[in-house]
PDB file of C-alpha atoms in Angstrom:
ATOM      1  CA  MET R 196       0.000   0.000   0.000  1.00  0.00           C
ATOM      2  CA  SER R 197       1.283   3.464  -0.866  1.00  0.00           C
ATOM      3  CA  ALA R 198       2.359   5.730   2.000  1.00  0.00           C
ATOM      4  CA  TYR R 199       0.456   8.557   0.293  1.00  0.00           C
ATOM      5  CA  ARG R 200      -3.166   8.829   1.385  1.00  0.00           C
ATOM      6  CA  ALA R 201      -5.183   9.326  -1.776  1.00  0.00           C
ATOM      7  CA  ARG R 202      -7.787  12.091  -1.641  1.00  0.00           C
ATOM      8  CA  VAL R 203     -11.100  10.480  -2.565  1.00  0.00           C
ATOM      9  CA  VAL R 204     -14.647  11.651  -3.327  1.00  0.00           C
ATOM     10  CA  ILE R 205     -17.411   9.044  -3.059  1.00  0.00           C
ATOM     11  CA  VAL R 206     -20.326   9.505  -5.465  1.00  0.00           C
ATOM     12  CA  ASP R 207     -23.307   7.250  -4.813  1.00  0.00           C
ATOM     13  CA  ASP R 208     -26.995   7.963  -4.239  1.00  0.00           C
ATOM     14  CA  HIS R 209     -27.190   5.687  -1.183  1.00  0.00           C
ATOM     15  CA  ALA R 210     -25.983   7.451   1.958  1.00  0.00           C
ATOM     16  CA  ILE R 211     -25.625   4.212   3.902  1.00  0.00           C
ATOM     17  CA  PHE R 212     -23.389   2.746   1.215  1.00  0.00           C
ATOM     18  CA  ARG R 213     -21.249   5.924   1.180  1.00  0.00           C
ATOM     19  CA  ALA R 214     -20.875   5.673   4.954  1.00  0.00           C
ATOM     20  CA  GLY R 215     -19.733   2.064   4.645  1.00  0.00           C
ATOM     21  CA  VAL R 216     -17.157   2.892   1.982  1.00  0.00           C
ATOM     22  CA  ARG R 217     -15.896   5.853   4.007  1.00  0.00           C
ATOM     23  CA  ALA R 218     -15.393   3.541   7.001  1.00  0.00           C
ATOM     24  CA  GLU R 219     -13.538   0.981   4.879  1.00  0.00           C
ATOM     25  CA  LEU R 220     -11.195   3.639   3.472  1.00  0.00           C
ATOM     26  CA  ALA R 221     -10.607   5.588   6.689  1.00  0.00           C
ATOM     27  CA  ALA R 222      -7.227   4.039   7.528  1.00  0.00           C
ATOM     28  CA  ALA R 223      -5.742   4.276   4.033  1.00  0.00           C
ATOM     29  CA  CYS R 224      -7.367   7.191   2.189  1.00  0.00           C
ATOM     30  CA  GLU R 225      -8.575  10.705   2.902  1.00  0.00           C
ATOM     31  CA  VAL R 226     -12.245  10.945   1.954  1.00  0.00           C
ATOM     32  CA  VAL R 227     -12.604  14.651   1.150  1.00  0.00           C
ATOM     33  CA  GLY R 228     -16.217  14.654  -0.022  1.00  0.00           C
ATOM     34  CA  GLU R 229     -19.388  12.788  -0.894  1.00  0.00           C
ATOM     35  CA  ALA R 230     -22.226  13.326  -3.355  1.00  0.00           C
ATOM     36  CA  GLY R 231     -25.542  11.709  -4.156  1.00  0.00           C
ATOM     37  CA  ASP R 232     -26.350  13.081  -7.621  1.00  0.00           C
ATOM     38  CA  VAL R 233     -24.645  14.507 -10.712  1.00  0.00           C
ATOM     39  CA  GLY R 234     -24.866  18.206  -9.846  1.00  0.00           C
ATOM     40  CA  GLU R 235     -23.668  17.694  -6.296  1.00  0.00           C
ATOM     41  CA  ALA R 236     -20.845  15.465  -7.520  1.00  0.00           C
ATOM     42  CA  LEU R 237     -19.430  18.050  -9.932  1.00  0.00           C
ATOM     43  CA  ALA R 238     -19.650  20.759  -7.250  1.00  0.00           C
ATOM     44  CA  VAL R 239     -17.856  18.626  -4.653  1.00  0.00           C
ATOM     45  CA  ILE R 240     -15.167  17.525  -7.112  1.00  0.00           C
ATOM     46  CA  ARG R 241     -14.572  21.121  -8.176  1.00  0.00           C
ATOM     47  CA  ARG R 242     -14.304  22.272  -4.561  1.00  0.00           C
ATOM     48  CA  THR R 243     -12.136  19.467  -3.144  1.00  0.00           C
ATOM     49  CA  GLU R 244      -9.915  18.562  -6.141  1.00  0.00           C
ATOM     50  CA  PRO R 245      -9.597  14.853  -5.242  1.00  0.00           C
ATOM     51  CA  ASP R 246      -7.101  12.399  -6.689  1.00  0.00           C
ATOM     52  CA  VAL R 247      -9.756   9.753  -7.332  1.00  0.00           C
ATOM     53  CA  VAL R 248     -13.536   9.757  -7.661  1.00  0.00           C
ATOM     54  CA  LEU R 249     -15.399   6.555  -6.784  1.00  0.00           C
ATOM     55  CA  LEU R 250     -18.375   6.819  -9.105  1.00  0.00           C
ATOM     56  CA  ASP R 251     -21.624   4.890  -9.158  1.00  0.00           C
ATOM     57  CA  VAL R 252     -22.969   4.185 -12.643  1.00  0.00           C
ATOM     58  CA  HIS R 253     -26.682   4.608 -11.935  1.00  0.00           C
ATOM     59  CA  LEU R 254     -26.954   8.066 -10.409  1.00  0.00           C
ATOM     60  CA  PRO R 255     -29.793  10.642 -10.300  1.00  0.00           C
ATOM     61  CA  GLY R 256     -29.394  13.525 -12.733  1.00  0.00           C
ATOM     62  CA  GLY R 257     -27.908  11.695 -15.700  1.00  0.00           C
ATOM     63  CA  GLY R 258     -25.866   8.810 -14.306  1.00  0.00           C
ATOM     64  CA  GLY R 259     -22.142   8.363 -13.929  1.00  0.00           C
ATOM     65  CA  VAL R 260     -21.586   9.252 -17.583  1.00  0.00           C
ATOM     66  CA  ALA R 261     -22.987  12.743 -16.950  1.00  0.00           C
ATOM     67  CA  VAL R 262     -20.436  13.262 -14.174  1.00  0.00           C
ATOM     68  CA  LEU R 263     -17.609  12.165 -16.461  1.00  0.00           C
ATOM     69  CA  GLU R 264     -18.823  14.471 -19.223  1.00  0.00           C
ATOM     70  CA  GLY R 265     -18.667  17.386 -16.787  1.00  0.00           C
ATOM     71  CA  LEU R 266     -15.067  16.795 -15.711  1.00  0.00           C
ATOM     72  CA  PRO R 267     -13.203  18.293 -18.711  1.00  0.00           C
ATOM     73  CA  GLY R 268     -14.401  21.752 -17.627  1.00  0.00           C
ATOM     74  CA  LEU R 269     -12.593  21.459 -14.300  1.00  0.00           C
ATOM     75  CA  ASP R 270      -9.169  23.003 -13.664  1.00  0.00           C
ATOM     76  CA  ARG R 271      -7.862  19.706 -12.294  1.00  0.00           C
ATOM     77  CA  ARG R 272      -9.362  16.479 -13.567  1.00  0.00           C
ATOM     78  CA  PRO R 273      -9.313  13.541 -11.115  1.00  0.00           C
ATOM     79  CA  SER R 274      -8.957   9.892 -12.046  1.00  0.00           C
ATOM     80  CA  VAL R 275     -12.282   8.060 -11.951  1.00  0.00           C
ATOM     81  CA  LEU R 276     -12.933   4.516 -10.746  1.00  0.00           C
ATOM     82  CA  ALA R 277     -16.473   3.273 -11.332  1.00  0.00           C
ATOM     83  CA  LEU R 278     -17.853   1.397  -8.320  1.00  0.00           C
ATOM     84  CA  SER R 279     -21.200  -0.174  -9.128  1.00  0.00           C
ATOM     85  CA  VAL R 280     -23.500  -3.051  -8.325  1.00  0.00           C
ATOM     86  CA  SER R 281     -23.852  -3.595 -12.086  1.00  0.00           C
ATOM     87  CA  ASP R 282     -21.511  -5.828 -14.063  1.00  0.00           C
ATOM     88  CA  ALA R 283     -23.445  -5.388 -17.322  1.00  0.00           C
ATOM     89  CA  ALA R 284     -21.302  -4.899 -20.419  1.00  0.00           C
ATOM     90  CA  GLU R 285     -23.220  -1.795 -21.522  1.00  0.00           C
ATOM     91  CA  ASP R 286     -22.602  -0.073 -18.184  1.00  0.00           C
ATOM     92  CA  VAL R 287     -18.895  -0.917 -18.152  1.00  0.00           C
ATOM     93  CA  VAL R 288     -18.271   0.200 -21.722  1.00  0.00           C
ATOM     94  CA  ALA R 289     -20.326   3.398 -21.359  1.00  0.00           C
ATOM     95  CA  VAL R 290     -18.333   4.803 -18.434  1.00  0.00           C
ATOM     96  CA  ILE R 291     -14.975   3.766 -19.912  1.00  0.00           C
ATOM     97  CA  ARG R 292     -15.850   5.491 -23.182  1.00  0.00           C
ATOM     98  CA  ALA R 293     -16.804   8.562 -21.148  1.00  0.00           C
ATOM     99  CA  GLY R 294     -13.396   8.660 -19.451  1.00  0.00           C
ATOM    100  CA  ALA R 295     -13.332   6.399 -16.366  1.00  0.00           C
ATOM    101  CA  LEU R 296     -10.017   4.606 -15.883  1.00  0.00           C
ATOM    102  CA  GLY R 297     -11.410   1.489 -14.253  1.00  0.00           C
ATOM    103  CA  TYR R 298     -14.500  -0.378 -13.104  1.00  0.00           C
ATOM    104  CA  VAL R 299     -15.055  -2.591 -10.058  1.00  0.00           C
ATOM    105  CA  THR R 300     -18.234  -3.990  -8.553  1.00  0.00           C
ATOM    106  CA  LYS R 301     -19.563  -3.431  -5.055  1.00  0.00           C
ATOM    107  CA  THR R 302     -18.650  -6.999  -4.111  1.00  0.00           C
ATOM    108  CA  ILE R 303     -15.014  -5.839  -3.824  1.00  0.00           C
ATOM    109  CA  VAL R 304     -13.445  -6.123  -0.357  1.00  0.00           C
ATOM    110  CA  GLY R 305     -11.868  -3.183   1.481  1.00  0.00           C
ATOM    111  CA  ASP R 306      -8.177  -3.962   0.897  1.00  0.00           C
ATOM    112  CA  ALA R 307      -8.788  -4.627  -2.797  1.00  0.00           C
ATOM    113  CA  LEU R 308     -10.686  -1.343  -3.117  1.00  0.00           C
ATOM    114  CA  VAL R 309      -7.797   0.583  -1.536  1.00  0.00           C
ATOM    115  CA  ALA R 310      -5.376  -1.097  -3.962  1.00  0.00           C
ATOM    116  CA  ALA R 311      -7.669  -0.247  -6.883  1.00  0.00           C
ATOM    117  CA  ILE R 312      -7.808   3.402  -5.763  1.00  0.00           C
ATOM    118  CA  ASP R 313      -4.008   3.585  -5.548  1.00  0.00           C
ATOM    119  CA  ARG R 314      -3.616   2.078  -9.029  1.00  0.00           C
ATOM    120  CA  THR R 315      -6.247   4.410 -10.470  1.00  0.00           C
ATOM    121  CA  ARG R 316      -4.499   7.419  -8.907  1.00  0.00           C
ATOM    122  CA  GLU R 317      -1.318   6.336 -10.702  1.00  0.00           C
ATOM    123  CA  GLY R 318      -3.186   6.208 -14.002  1.00  0.00           C
ATOM    124  CA  GLU R 319      -3.417   2.403 -14.224  1.00  0.00           C
ATOM    125  CA  PRO R 320      -6.754   0.959 -15.380  1.00  0.00           C
ATOM    126  CA  VAL R 321      -8.366  -1.518 -12.962  1.00  0.00           C
ATOM    127  CA  PHE R 322     -10.801  -4.251 -14.062  1.00  0.00           C
ATOM    128  CA  GLY R 323     -11.757  -7.741 -13.084  1.00  0.00           C
ATOM    129  CA  PRO R 324     -11.116 -10.377 -15.820  1.00  0.00           C
ATOM    130  CA  ARG R 325     -14.780 -10.451 -16.913  1.00  0.00           C
ATOM    131  CA  LEU R 326     -15.075  -6.658 -17.028  1.00  0.00           C
ATOM    132  CA  ALA R 327     -11.764  -6.241 -18.862  1.00  0.00           C
ATOM    133  CA  GLY R 328     -13.089  -8.586 -21.530  1.00  0.00           C
ATOM    134  CA  PHE R 329     -16.049  -6.278 -22.144  1.00  0.00           C
ATOM    135  CA  VAL R 330     -13.738  -3.302 -22.643  1.00  0.00           C
ATOM    136  CA  LEU R 331     -11.286  -5.070 -24.937  1.00  0.00           C
ATOM    137  CA  GLN R 332     -14.108  -6.448 -27.059  1.00  0.00           C
ATOM    138  CA  ALA R 333     -15.740  -3.024 -27.340  1.00  0.00           C
ATOM    139  CA  PHE R 334     -12.585  -1.279 -28.503  1.00  0.00           C
ATOM    140  CA  SER R 335     -11.018  -4.018 -30.644  1.00  0.00           C
ATOM    141  CA  GLY R 336     -13.083  -3.106 -33.709  1.00  0.00           C
ATOM    142  CA  ALA R 337     -11.716   0.407 -34.196  1.00  0.00           C
ATOM    143  CA  GLY R 338     -10.102   0.802 -37.592  1.00  0.00           C
ATOM    144  CA  ASP R 339      -6.677   2.293 -38.315  1.00  0.00           C
ATOM    145  CA  ALA R 340      -8.153   5.340 -40.072  1.00  0.00           C
ATOM    146  CA  GLU R 341     -10.286   6.200 -37.068  1.00  0.00           C
ATOM    147  CA  GLN R 342      -7.316   5.737 -34.725  1.00  0.00           C
ATOM    148  CA  GLU R 343      -5.170   8.033 -36.883  1.00  0.00           C
ATOM    149  CA  ASP R 344      -7.897  10.666 -36.597  1.00  0.00           C
ATOM    150  CA  ASP R 345      -7.719  10.228 -32.830  1.00  0.00           C
ATOM    151  CA  LEU R 346      -3.945  10.726 -32.917  1.00  0.00           C
ATOM    152  CA  ASP R 347      -4.476  14.012 -34.736  1.00  0.00           C
ATOM    153  CA  ARG R 348      -6.559  15.165 -31.773  1.00  0.00           C
ATOM    154  CA  LEU R 349      -3.611  14.861 -29.364  1.00  0.00           C
ATOM    155  CA  THR R 350      -1.717  17.989 -28.432  1.00  0.00           C
ATOM    156  CA  PRO R 351       2.076  18.035 -28.998  1.00  0.00           C
ATOM    157  CA  ARG R 352       2.597  17.494 -25.257  1.00  0.00           C
ATOM    158  CA  GLU R 353       0.193  14.541 -25.249  1.00  0.00           C
ATOM    159  CA  ARG R 354       2.013  12.982 -28.200  1.00  0.00           C
ATOM    160  CA  GLU R 355       5.322  13.335 -26.368  1.00  0.00           C
ATOM    161  CA  VAL R 356       3.844  11.711 -23.267  1.00  0.00           C
ATOM    162  CA  LEU R 357       2.398   8.953 -25.472  1.00  0.00           C
ATOM    163  CA  LEU R 358       5.853   8.096 -26.830  1.00  0.00           C
ATOM    164  CA  HIS R 359       7.499   8.044 -23.398  1.00  0.00           C
ATOM    165  CA  LEU R 360       4.664   5.963 -21.959  1.00  0.00           C
ATOM    166  CA  ALA R 361       4.805   3.513 -24.870  1.00  0.00           C
ATOM    167  CA  ARG R 362       8.555   3.087 -24.278  1.00  0.00           C
ATOM    168  CA  GLY R 363       7.879   2.031 -20.719  1.00  0.00           C
ATOM    169  CA  TYR R 364       8.905   5.103 -18.735  1.00  0.00           C
ATOM    170  CA  ALA R 365       7.284   5.634 -15.327  1.00  0.00           C
ATOM    171  CA  TYR R 366       5.428   8.860 -14.595  1.00  0.00           C
ATOM    172  CA  LYS R 367       8.286  10.329 -12.550  1.00  0.00           C
ATOM    173  CA  ALA R 368      10.799   9.572 -15.309  1.00  0.00           C
ATOM    174  CA  ILE R 369       8.536  11.171 -17.919  1.00  0.00           C
ATOM    175  CA  ALA R 370       8.158  14.222 -15.696  1.00  0.00           C
ATOM    176  CA  LEU R 371      11.947  14.605 -15.432  1.00  0.00           C
ATOM    177  CA  ARG R 372      12.480  14.168 -19.164  1.00  0.00           C
ATOM    178  CA  MET R 373       9.773  16.700 -20.044  1.00  0.00           C
ATOM    179  CA  GLU R 374      10.503  19.042 -17.113  1.00  0.00           C
ATOM    180  CA  ILE R 375       6.912  18.968 -15.892  1.00  0.00           C
ATOM    181  CA  SER R 376       5.285  17.655 -12.702  1.00  0.00           C
ATOM    182  CA  PRO R 377       4.223  14.004 -12.275  1.00  0.00           C
ATOM    183  CA  ARG R 378       0.658  15.229 -11.758  1.00  0.00           C
ATOM    184  CA  THR R 379       0.773  16.989 -15.133  1.00  0.00           C
ATOM    185  CA  VAL R 380       2.046  13.766 -16.682  1.00  0.00           C
ATOM    186  CA  GLU R 381      -0.893  11.943 -15.080  1.00  0.00           C
ATOM    187  CA  SER R 382      -3.298  14.454 -16.598  1.00  0.00           C
ATOM    188  CA  HIS R 383      -1.744  14.034 -20.053  1.00  0.00           C
ATOM    189  CA  VAL R 384      -1.865  10.225 -19.774  1.00  0.00           C
ATOM    190  CA  GLY R 385      -5.557  10.383 -18.915  1.00  0.00           C
ATOM    191  CA  ALA R 386      -6.187  12.512 -21.993  1.00  0.00           C
ATOM    192  CA  VAL R 387      -4.174  10.149 -24.212  1.00  0.00           C
ATOM    193  CA  LEU R 388      -6.041   7.068 -22.992  1.00  0.00           C
ATOM    194  CA  ARG R 389      -9.384   8.802 -23.398  1.00  0.00           C
ATOM    195  CA  LYS R 390      -8.744  10.221 -26.876  1.00  0.00           C
ATOM    196  CA  LEU R 391      -7.247   7.002 -28.243  1.00  0.00           C
ATOM    197  CA  GLN R 392      -9.866   4.845 -26.474  1.00  0.00           C
ATOM    198  CA  LEU R 393      -7.188   2.716 -24.817  1.00  0.00           C
ATOM    199  CA  THR R 394      -7.241   1.292 -21.295  1.00  0.00           C
ATOM    200  CA  SER R 395      -3.615   0.656 -20.236  1.00  0.00           C
ATOM    201  CA  ARG R 396       0.024   1.492 -20.912  1.00  0.00           C
ATOM    202  CA  HIS R 397       0.361  -1.967 -22.502  1.00  0.00           C
ATOM    203  CA  GLU R 398      -2.294  -1.058 -25.067  1.00  0.00           C
ATOM    204  CA  VAL R 399      -0.525   2.270 -25.637  1.00  0.00           C
ATOM    205  CA  SER R 400       2.750   0.429 -26.371  1.00  0.00           C
ATOM    206  CA  HIS R 401       1.026  -1.981 -28.747  1.00  0.00           C
ATOM    207  CA  TRP R 402      -0.859   0.852 -30.469  1.00  0.00           C
ATOM    208  CA  ALA R 403       2.331   2.882 -30.980  1.00  0.00           C
ATOM    209  CA  ALA R 404       4.406  -0.113 -32.109  1.00  0.00           C
ATOM    210  CA  ARG R 405       1.856  -1.091 -34.759  1.00  0.00           C
ATOM    211  CA  ARG R 406       2.248   2.359 -36.287  1.00  0.00           C
ATOM    212  CA  GLY R 407       6.042   2.334 -36.236  1.00  0.00           C
ATOM    213  CA  MET R 408       6.155   5.145 -33.707  1.00  0.00           C
ATOM    214  CA  LEU R 409       8.769   3.354 -31.595  1.00  0.00           C
ATOM    215  CA  ASP R 410      11.211   2.772 -34.449  1.00  0.00           C
ATOM    216  CA  GLY R 411      14.513   4.616 -34.385  1.00  0.00           C
ATOM    217  CA  GLU R 412      16.543   6.027 -31.559  1.00  0.00           C
ATOM    218  CA  ASP R 413      15.470   6.371 -27.952  1.00  0.00           C
ATOM    219  CA  GLU R 414      17.198   8.668 -25.539  1.00  0.00           C
TER     220      GLU R 414
END
C-alpha cells in the first residue's frame, strides 16, 4: 500500500453505502467529499480537487456518464474509478468510453478497493477479468483510419507523453524528461487514454508499435 493517502470523493446515491465505503477507506485514504447526484458530484469535485472519484454508474441527474462528461471543464481532472452493483457490459463500456479509468463492482473487499484506488491514482486501469473482456471487445473493432484521426486530436505534449509511456517510462521519469510535474504527466496520460480509447500502458505500447512510432533512436 502506498504511504500517500489518496484524496477520494465518493459519489453514490445511497448514503448508507457511502458511509460504509468511508469507514472501509478511513485508515488508508482521505475521503474529502461525498455526493448523491450529478450536480452535487461536480460541485464537490470542483471544490475538493480529489485524486480519485469513486463513481456509481446509476446516479440521479444523468448517471455516472454525466459526471464524467462534466469533468473536462474542471481546472484539475481527477482519475475516476467506477464502483457499481452492475456488471453489465453496456454499463462498463459506457463509463470507460466517457473517461473512467477502471471499473469494479460493489462486491469488492476493502483492501482490494484501496489497492484499486491507488492504481487508479497512478493512471493504471483496474478491471476484473470479466469486465476487462467487455472493454477489450468493445474497442477491438476500431479501424486504423479512425485511430489516426484520434492521434491528430492529441496535443504536442500529449504525443510526447504517449511516446514516453509507450517506451515504458514511469510517470516520474517522464516528468523529469519533459521538465513537468508528475501530476501533469498523469493528466496528459488520462487525456491520451481517453482520446485514443485505450485502457492501459500496454495497449498504448502496442498501439504505438503497430504504427512504427517506436522505431529509431530512444534517448
